[in-house]
Amino acid sequence: MRILIVGSGAREHAIARSFAAEGAGHELIVAPGTAGIAEFARLEPVAANDPAAVAELAVRLGAELVVVGPEAPLVAGVADAVRERGIPVFGPGREAAALEGSKAFAKRIMAAAGVPTGRAVDVRTAGALDAALDSTGSPYVVKADGLAAGKGVLVTGDRDAARAHALQWLEEGPVLVEEFLGGREVSLFFISDGGVVLPLSPAQDFKRLRDGDAGPNTGGMGAYSPLPWLAASFGSEDAFVEQVRETVAAPVIAQLAAEGTPFVGLLYCGLVVDGSGITVIEFNARFGDPETQVVLPRLTSPLSVLLQAAAIGALAGVPAPAFSAGAAVGVVLASAGYPGDPVLGASISGLDEVDALPSVHVDHAATTLDGGTFVASGGRVLTVVGLGADVEAARDAAYQGVDLIRFPGAQHRTDIAAGIR
Ligand code: AMP
Ligand code: GLY
C-alpha cells in the first residue's frame, strides 16, 4: 500500500517503523518528516497544518491511506480535506478532533456520555476566577481550553501561580479550573472507525522534565508498556482495558456518532487510576508521543490493516490487536533549554553504535543531516527505545542505548520505568 504519514516527530518515525516491520512492501512517505525517518520512508515537504496542501499532496502521490500524526493538522481540518478527495484517512475530522482541541467540548461530551471525569468550572472572565479556585480548592489544576503544545496545564498548590497562569491563558480563550485527581496515570489508545472501538495496550508517560517527577510539564520525557501493576487492582491488563472500553471509549465514540461527528482515528484516553476506579484526565485525538514509541513495537498485528479498516469503516471485520508479552521502554533525549526555548544545533554521534545493539532502536523527533552527522533541530530530539522480556530488561536496554549517544547539552530522565513491577 502507498501510505502517506503526516507529521514529523518520533511518533511518526515509530508509525513508519511499524508499517515497515510488516514486511508487506508498503511504499511509505512522511510529510514533512525529519531526517531520521528517511530510514523507512521518503520525505516530502508540506505545510502539515494546511488542509488544501496536504490533500493536494495525497492526490499527487496517489496515496491509498493517509495517517495524520499530530493534533494541529486534525484540528485545522486536514482529515476532512483528504476525505473529501476520496482518500481513506486515519484521523478525525475537525469537529470530532475538538475532543482534543477544546477541553470544554470534551467535558460536554463526557457529561452527555456519562463518562467519569474531574469536575471542572469553565472560566471565561478574570472576575469568575476566584470563585472557581475556591470551589475546587488546592492543589489547583488550571487548563487552557485550546491546544497549547503541553504548556496549557498547571497543577500547583500556589494560588498566586494558579491565578497568574489562568489570567495569562484567558487572553487566548476560556480556561478550565478542575478538581485535582490523585493516582497513577495511564494512557490507553483505541482505534475507532466511528462505531467499533479496538484497544491497544496501555502505556505510562512521564510528563515532568526531571527525575522524581520534578520540573515543568513537557510533551513527555519517556514511557513504558505494558503496565504490570494494573493486574494488582484489576485482575489483569485485559480486565482493565475492557473496563475502559466499556465505561469510557465506547460511550464517547457513540456520543460523537450520535451528534453527527463520528470519530475515525485514534482515541487517546488519558486516565487516572486510583484503586480500581478510573477517571478521565484528558482525551487526545491522535497517537501519544512518546507512548506510541513503546506501544507499537509490541504490536504483533499488522498496523496498516487496523488503520486502513478504521479509515474505511470496516473495523468490525478485523481481529482485536495482539501484543507481544515483552516490554518496551522509551527514553526521550531533549535539547538544552527544553521545554522553554530549546538550544538547537547540537551534533549527535553514537547512533551507529546504538544500531548495533539487538534490542534498541532510536526514533527521531527533530533531526537534520549535516554531511553524515545528525544535528538536533527541535526540543524533543530522540526517543531511545529498548525492548526486553520484562520492563526491567527493556529499561536496561534503553539506557544502554542512551549511554552510547553523545549529544552535548542533552537532557534526559534517568528514572523512566524505574522500579516498575
Ligand atoms: P493534560 O494536558 O490535560 O493531559 O494535563 C497534563 C498533565 O497535567 C496530566 O498528564 C497530569 O499529570 C496533570 N493533570 C491534568 N489534569 C489533572 C487533574 N485534574 N488532577 C491532577 N493532575 C492533572
Ligand atoms: N504524551 C502525551 C501526549 O502525547 O499528549
Coordinates of C-alpha atoms and ligand atoms in Angstrom, one line a residue:
M1 CA 0.0 0.0 0.0
R2 CA 1.2 3.6 -0.6
I3 CA 0.8 5.3 2.7
L4 CA 1.3 9.0 3.5
I5 CA 2.1 9.8 7.1
V6 CA 1.6 13.5 8.0
G7 CA 3.8 14.8 10.8
S8 CA 7.4 15.0 11.8
G9 CA 8.0 13.5 15.3
A10 CA 9.4 10.4 16.9
R11 CA 5.7 9.2 16.9
E12 CA 5.7 9.3 13.1
H13 CA 9.0 7.5 13.0
A14 CA 7.5 4.8 15.2
I15 CA 4.4 4.6 12.9
A16 CA 6.6 4.3 9.8
R17 CA 8.8 1.7 11.6
S18 CA 5.7 -0.4 12.3
F19 CA 4.5 -0.3 8.7
A20 CA 7.9 -1.2 7.5
A21 CA 8.1 -4.1 10.0
E22 CA 5.1 -5.8 8.4
G23 CA 7.4 -6.7 5.5
A24 CA 4.5 -6.1 3.2
G25 CA 6.4 -3.8 0.9
H26 CA 4.4 -0.7 1.7
E27 CA 5.6 2.5 0.0
L28 CA 6.0 5.0 2.8
I29 CA 6.0 8.7 2.5
V30 CA 6.3 11.0 5.5
A31 CA 5.5 14.7 5.2
P32 CA 7.3 16.8 6.2
G33 CA 9.1 14.2 8.4
T34 CA 12.5 14.6 10.0
A35 CA 15.9 13.4 8.8
G36 CA 16.0 10.1 10.8
I37 CA 12.7 8.9 9.4
A38 CA 14.3 8.6 6.0
E39 CA 15.5 5.2 7.2
F40 CA 12.0 3.9 6.4
A41 CA 10.3 6.5 4.2
R42 CA 10.7 9.1 1.6
L43 CA 10.2 12.6 2.9
E44 CA 8.1 15.2 1.2
P45 CA 7.8 18.8 2.2
V46 CA 4.4 20.0 3.2
A47 CA 2.7 22.6 5.4
A48 CA 1.2 20.0 7.6
N49 CA -1.5 22.3 9.1
D50 CA -2.8 23.4 5.7
P51 CA -5.7 21.1 4.7
A52 CA -5.6 22.0 1.0
A53 CA -1.8 21.4 0.8
V54 CA -2.0 18.0 2.4
A55 CA -5.0 16.9 0.3
E56 CA -3.2 18.1 -2.8
L57 CA -0.1 16.1 -1.8
A58 CA -2.1 13.0 -1.1
V59 CA -3.7 13.2 -4.5
R60 CA -0.5 13.9 -6.3
L61 CA 1.2 10.9 -4.6
G62 CA -1.7 8.6 -5.3
A63 CA -1.8 7.8 -1.5
E64 CA -4.1 4.8 -0.7
L65 CA -4.1 5.7 3.0
V66 CA -3.2 8.9 4.9
V67 CA -2.3 8.7 8.6
V68 CA -2.3 12.1 10.4
G69 CA 0.1 12.1 13.3
P70 CA -0.2 15.4 15.3
E71 CA -3.2 17.2 16.7
A72 CA -2.8 20.6 15.0
P73 CA -3.5 19.3 11.4
L74 CA -6.5 17.4 12.7
V75 CA -7.9 20.5 14.5
A76 CA -7.2 22.5 11.3
G77 CA -9.4 20.1 9.2
V78 CA -6.7 18.2 7.3
A79 CA -8.5 14.9 7.6
D80 CA -11.7 16.4 6.3
A81 CA -9.9 17.8 3.2
V82 CA -8.3 14.5 2.4
R83 CA -11.5 12.6 3.0
E84 CA -13.3 15.0 0.6
R85 CA -10.9 13.9 -2.1
G86 CA -12.0 10.3 -1.7
I87 CA -8.8 9.1 0.0
P88 CA -9.1 6.9 3.2
V89 CA -7.7 8.8 6.1
F90 CA -6.9 7.7 9.6
G91 CA -7.6 10.7 11.8
P92 CA -10.8 12.5 12.9
G93 CA -12.3 15.5 11.1
R94 CA -12.2 19.0 12.6
E95 CA -15.4 18.6 14.6
A96 CA -14.5 15.3 16.3
A97 CA -10.9 16.4 16.9
A98 CA -12.4 19.1 19.2
L99 CA -12.3 16.3 21.7
E100 CA -8.6 17.4 22.0
G101 CA -8.9 20.9 20.6
S102 CA -11.3 22.1 23.3
K103 CA -11.3 20.8 26.8
A104 CA -14.7 22.3 27.4
F105 CA -16.1 20.3 24.4
A106 CA -14.5 17.1 25.8
K107 CA -16.2 17.8 29.2
R108 CA -19.5 18.3 27.5
I109 CA -19.2 15.0 25.5
M110 CA -18.2 13.1 28.7
A111 CA -21.1 14.6 30.6
A112 CA -23.5 13.6 27.8
A113 CA -22.0 10.1 27.6
G114 CA -21.8 9.5 31.4
V115 CA -18.1 9.1 31.4
P116 CA -16.3 9.7 34.8
T117 CA -14.0 12.8 34.8
G118 CA -13.0 15.5 37.2
R119 CA -15.4 18.3 38.0
A120 CA -14.4 21.4 36.2
V121 CA -15.5 25.1 36.1
D122 CA -15.4 26.8 32.7
V123 CA -13.9 30.3 33.4
R124 CA -14.3 33.0 30.7
T125 CA -13.5 36.2 32.7
A126 CA -11.0 37.2 35.3
G127 CA -13.9 38.1 37.6
A128 CA -15.1 34.4 37.7
L129 CA -11.6 33.1 38.5
D130 CA -11.5 33.3 42.3
A131 CA -14.9 31.6 42.8
A132 CA -13.7 28.8 40.6
L133 CA -10.5 28.4 42.5
D134 CA -12.5 28.4 45.8
S135 CA -14.8 25.7 44.5
T136 CA -12.0 23.2 43.8
G137 CA -9.5 24.2 46.4
S138 CA -5.8 23.3 46.5
P139 CA -4.0 21.7 44.7
Y140 CA -5.3 23.9 41.8
V141 CA -5.5 22.5 38.3
V142 CA -5.8 25.2 35.7
K143 CA -6.1 24.3 32.0
A144 CA -6.1 26.4 28.8
D145 CA -9.2 25.3 26.8
G146 CA -7.4 25.0 23.4
L147 CA -4.3 23.4 22.0
A148 CA -1.2 24.6 24.0
A149 CA 1.5 22.1 23.0
G150 CA 1.8 20.7 26.5
K151 CA 2.1 24.1 28.1
G152 CA -1.6 24.8 29.0
V153 CA -1.9 22.8 32.2
L154 CA -0.6 23.9 35.6
V155 CA -1.0 21.8 38.7
T156 CA 0.0 23.8 41.8
G157 CA -0.6 24.4 45.5
D158 CA 0.3 28.1 45.0
R159 CA -2.8 30.1 44.4
D160 CA -1.0 33.1 43.0
A161 CA 0.7 30.9 40.4
A162 CA -2.7 29.3 39.6
R163 CA -4.2 32.8 39.2
A164 CA -1.3 34.1 37.0
H165 CA -1.5 31.0 34.7
A166 CA -5.2 31.4 34.3
L167 CA -5.0 35.1 33.6
Q168 CA -2.3 34.6 31.0
W169 CA -4.3 31.9 29.2
L170 CA -7.6 33.9 29.5
E171 CA -6.1 36.2 26.9
E172 CA -6.2 33.4 24.4
G173 CA -9.6 31.9 25.3
P174 CA -11.5 30.1 28.0
V175 CA -9.8 28.4 30.9
L176 CA -10.9 25.3 32.9
V177 CA -10.4 25.1 36.7
E178 CA -10.5 21.4 37.5
E179 CA -10.7 19.3 40.6
F180 CA -7.3 17.6 41.4
L181 CA -7.2 13.9 40.6
G182 CA -4.7 11.8 42.5
G183 CA -3.5 8.4 41.4
R184 CA -1.4 6.8 38.7
E185 CA -1.7 8.0 35.1
V186 CA -2.3 5.6 32.3
S187 CA -2.5 6.3 28.5
L188 CA -4.7 3.9 26.7
F189 CA -5.3 4.1 22.9
F190 CA -8.4 2.9 21.0
I191 CA -8.6 2.6 17.2
S192 CA -12.1 3.7 16.0
D193 CA -13.9 3.6 12.7
G194 CA -16.6 5.8 14.1
G195 CA -18.6 2.9 15.5
V196 CA -16.4 0.0 16.5
V197 CA -13.5 0.6 19.0
L198 CA -10.5 -1.7 19.3
P199 CA -8.0 -1.2 22.2
L200 CA -4.2 -1.1 22.0
S201 CA -2.0 -2.0 25.1
P202 CA -1.7 0.6 27.9
A203 CA 1.4 2.7 28.5
Q204 CA 2.6 5.2 31.1
D205 CA 4.1 8.6 30.1
F206 CA 6.5 10.6 32.3
K207 CA 5.4 14.2 31.7
R208 CA 7.7 16.1 34.0
L209 CA 11.1 17.2 32.8
R210 CA 13.2 15.9 35.7
D211 CA 13.7 12.8 37.7
G212 CA 11.3 12.2 40.5
D213 CA 8.5 14.0 38.6
A214 CA 10.1 17.4 39.3
G215 CA 10.3 20.3 37.0
P216 CA 7.9 21.6 34.4
N217 CA 5.4 19.6 32.3
T218 CA 6.7 18.6 28.9
G219 CA 5.3 16.8 25.9
G220 CA 6.6 13.6 27.6
M221 CA 10.1 12.5 28.6
G222 CA 9.7 8.8 28.4
A223 CA 7.2 5.9 28.6
Y224 CA 6.9 2.2 29.1
S225 CA 4.4 -0.5 28.1
P226 CA 2.8 -2.8 29.4
L227 CA 1.9 -1.8 32.9
P228 CA 2.4 -4.9 35.1
W229 CA 0.9 -3.2 38.2
L230 CA -2.5 -2.9 36.6
A231 CA -3.1 -6.6 37.5
A232 CA -3.0 -5.9 41.2
S233 CA -6.1 -3.6 41.0
F234 CA -8.0 -5.0 38.1
G235 CA -7.0 -8.7 38.0
S236 CA -5.3 -8.4 34.6
E237 CA -4.5 -5.9 31.9
D238 CA -7.3 -7.2 29.8
A239 CA -9.8 -6.6 32.6
F240 CA -8.6 -3.0 32.9
V241 CA -8.7 -2.4 29.2
E242 CA -12.2 -3.9 28.9
Q243 CA -13.4 -1.6 31.8
V244 CA -12.0 1.5 30.0
R245 CA -13.5 0.3 26.7
E246 CA -16.9 -0.1 28.3
T247 CA -17.0 2.9 30.5
V248 CA -15.0 5.5 28.5
A249 CA -14.1 4.7 24.9
A250 CA -17.3 3.1 23.6
P251 CA -19.7 5.7 25.2
V252 CA -17.6 8.6 23.9
I253 CA -17.4 7.2 20.3
A254 CA -21.2 6.5 20.4
Q255 CA -21.9 10.1 21.6
L256 CA -19.9 11.6 18.9
A257 CA -21.6 9.4 16.3
A258 CA -25.0 10.4 17.7
E259 CA -24.1 14.1 17.3
G260 CA -23.2 13.5 13.6
T261 CA -19.5 14.0 14.1
P262 CA -18.1 10.4 14.0
F263 CA -14.6 9.9 15.3
V264 CA -12.4 8.0 12.9
G265 CA -8.9 7.6 14.2
L266 CA -7.1 7.2 17.4
L267 CA -8.8 8.0 20.7
Y268 CA -6.2 8.6 23.3
C269 CA -7.6 8.2 26.8
G270 CA -5.5 9.9 29.4
L271 CA -6.7 8.3 32.7
V272 CA -6.0 8.4 36.4
V273 CA -6.3 5.1 38.2
D274 CA -6.9 5.1 41.9
G275 CA -7.6 1.6 43.4
S276 CA -10.0 0.1 40.9
G277 CA -11.5 3.4 39.9
I278 CA -10.8 5.0 36.5
T279 CA -11.2 8.8 35.8
V280 CA -10.5 10.6 32.5
I281 CA -8.0 13.4 32.7
E282 CA -8.0 14.2 29.0
F283 CA -8.6 12.9 25.5
N284 CA -6.3 13.3 22.6
A285 CA -7.4 12.8 19.0
R286 CA -4.2 11.1 17.9
F287 CA -1.4 8.7 18.9
G288 CA 0.5 9.9 22.0
D289 CA 4.1 10.8 21.9
P290 CA 6.2 9.1 23.4
E291 CA 3.7 6.3 24.3
T292 CA 3.4 5.3 20.6
Q293 CA 7.2 4.6 20.5
V294 CA 6.7 1.9 23.2
V295 CA 3.2 0.6 22.3
L296 CA 3.7 -0.1 18.5
P297 CA 6.9 -2.2 18.8
R298 CA 4.9 -4.6 20.9
L299 CA 2.0 -4.8 18.4
T300 CA 2.1 -8.1 16.5
S301 CA -0.9 -7.4 14.3
P302 CA -0.3 -5.5 11.1
L303 CA -0.8 -1.8 11.8
S304 CA -1.8 -1.0 8.2
V305 CA -4.7 -3.4 8.4
L306 CA -6.1 -1.8 11.5
L307 CA -5.7 1.8 10.4
Q308 CA -7.0 1.2 6.9
A309 CA -10.0 -0.7 8.2
A310 CA -10.7 2.2 10.6
A311 CA -10.4 4.7 7.8
I312 CA -13.0 2.9 5.6
G313 CA -15.4 2.0 8.4
A314 CA -14.6 -1.8 8.3
L315 CA -13.2 -2.4 11.8
A316 CA -15.9 -4.9 12.6
G317 CA -14.2 -7.5 10.4
V318 CA -10.8 -7.1 12.0
P319 CA -9.5 -9.2 14.9
A320 CA -8.5 -7.3 18.0
P321 CA -4.9 -6.0 18.0
A322 CA -2.5 -8.5 19.5
F323 CA 0.7 -7.7 21.5
S324 CA 3.9 -9.5 22.5
A325 CA 4.2 -10.3 26.1
G326 CA 7.5 -8.4 26.2
A327 CA 8.0 -4.8 27.3
A328 CA 9.3 -1.6 25.8
V329 CA 10.8 1.4 27.5
G330 CA 11.4 4.7 25.7
V331 CA 13.7 7.5 27.0
V332 CA 13.5 10.9 25.4
L333 CA 16.6 13.0 24.7
A334 CA 15.8 16.7 24.5
S335 CA 17.9 19.7 23.7
A336 CA 19.2 22.0 26.4
G337 CA 16.5 24.6 27.3
Y338 CA 13.5 22.4 26.5
P339 CA 10.6 22.8 27.2
G340 CA 11.2 26.6 27.2
D341 CA 13.5 27.8 24.4
P342 CA 15.5 24.8 23.2
V343 CA 19.1 25.3 22.1
L344 CA 19.2 23.9 18.6
G345 CA 22.2 22.7 16.5
A346 CA 23.9 20.2 18.7
S347 CA 25.7 17.4 16.8
I348 CA 24.7 13.9 17.7
S349 CA 27.0 10.9 17.5
G350 CA 27.0 7.3 18.6
L351 CA 23.8 6.4 16.8
D352 CA 25.6 3.7 14.7
E353 CA 26.8 2.1 17.9
V354 CA 23.2 2.0 19.2
D355 CA 22.1 0.5 15.9
A356 CA 24.4 -2.4 16.5
L357 CA 22.6 -3.3 19.7
P358 CA 20.0 -6.0 19.1
S359 CA 17.2 -4.7 21.4
V360 CA 17.5 -1.0 21.0
H361 CA 16.3 1.4 18.3
V362 CA 16.0 5.2 18.1
D363 CA 13.0 7.2 16.8
H364 CA 13.9 10.7 15.7
A365 CA 11.7 13.6 16.6
A366 CA 13.8 16.5 15.3
T367 CA 17.0 16.0 13.4
T368 CA 18.6 17.3 10.3
L369 CA 21.6 15.9 8.4
D370 CA 24.7 17.9 8.1
G371 CA 27.2 15.9 6.0
G372 CA 26.7 12.5 7.5
T373 CA 26.0 13.8 11.0
F374 CA 22.6 14.2 12.7
V375 CA 22.0 17.6 14.2
A376 CA 19.3 18.5 16.8
S377 CA 16.6 20.7 15.3
G378 CA 14.0 20.9 18.0
G379 CA 13.1 20.5 21.6
R380 CA 12.5 16.8 21.9
V381 CA 15.0 15.2 19.6
L382 CA 15.2 11.4 20.0
T383 CA 13.3 8.6 21.7
V384 CA 15.7 5.7 22.6
V385 CA 13.5 2.5 22.7
G386 CA 14.7 -0.6 24.5
L387 CA 12.9 -4.0 24.2
G388 CA 13.1 -6.8 26.7
A389 CA 11.3 -9.8 28.2
D390 CA 10.0 -7.5 31.1
V391 CA 10.1 -3.8 31.9
E392 CA 13.4 -4.1 33.8
A393 CA 15.2 -5.7 30.8
A394 CA 13.7 -3.2 28.4
R395 CA 14.7 -0.4 30.7
D396 CA 18.3 -1.7 30.8
A397 CA 18.4 -1.9 27.0
A398 CA 17.1 1.6 26.6
Y399 CA 19.6 3.1 29.0
Q400 CA 22.4 1.1 27.4
G401 CA 21.4 2.9 24.2
V402 CA 21.2 6.3 25.9
D403 CA 24.7 5.9 27.3
L404 CA 26.2 5.4 23.8
I405 CA 24.7 8.6 22.4
R406 CA 26.8 11.7 22.5
F407 CA 24.6 14.8 22.4
P408 CA 26.1 17.9 24.0
G409 CA 23.7 19.6 26.5
A410 CA 21.0 17.0 26.1
Q411 CA 18.5 16.5 28.9
H412 CA 17.0 13.1 29.8
R413 CA 15.5 11.5 32.8
T414 CA 17.3 8.6 34.4
D415 CA 14.3 7.2 36.2
I416 CA 12.0 6.2 33.3
A417 CA 10.2 3.0 34.3
A418 CA 12.5 2.6 37.4
G419 CA 11.2 0.2 40.0
I420 CA 8.1 -0.8 37.9
R421 CA 6.6 -4.2 38.8
Ligands
AMP1 P1 -3.4 17.3 30.2 O1 -2.8 18.1 29.1 O2 -4.8 17.5 30.4 O3 -3.0 15.8 30.0 O4 -2.6 17.6 31.5 C1 -1.2 17.4 31.6 C2 -0.8 16.8 32.9 O5 -1.3 17.5 34.0 C3 -1.5 15.4 33.1 O6 -0.8 14.4 32.5 C4 -1.5 15.3 34.6 O7 -0.2 14.9 35.0 C5 -1.7 16.7 35.0 N1 -3.1 16.9 35.3 C6 -4.1 17.3 34.4 N2 -5.3 17.3 35.0 C7 -5.1 17.0 36.3 C8 -6.0 16.8 37.4 N3 -7.3 17.1 37.3 N4 -5.5 16.4 38.5 C9 -4.2 16.1 38.7 N5 -3.3 16.2 37.7 C10 -3.7 16.7 36.5
GLY2 N1 2.4 12.0 25.8 C1 1.3 12.9 25.9 C2 0.7 13.3 24.6 O1 1.0 12.7 23.6 O2 -0.1 14.1 24.6

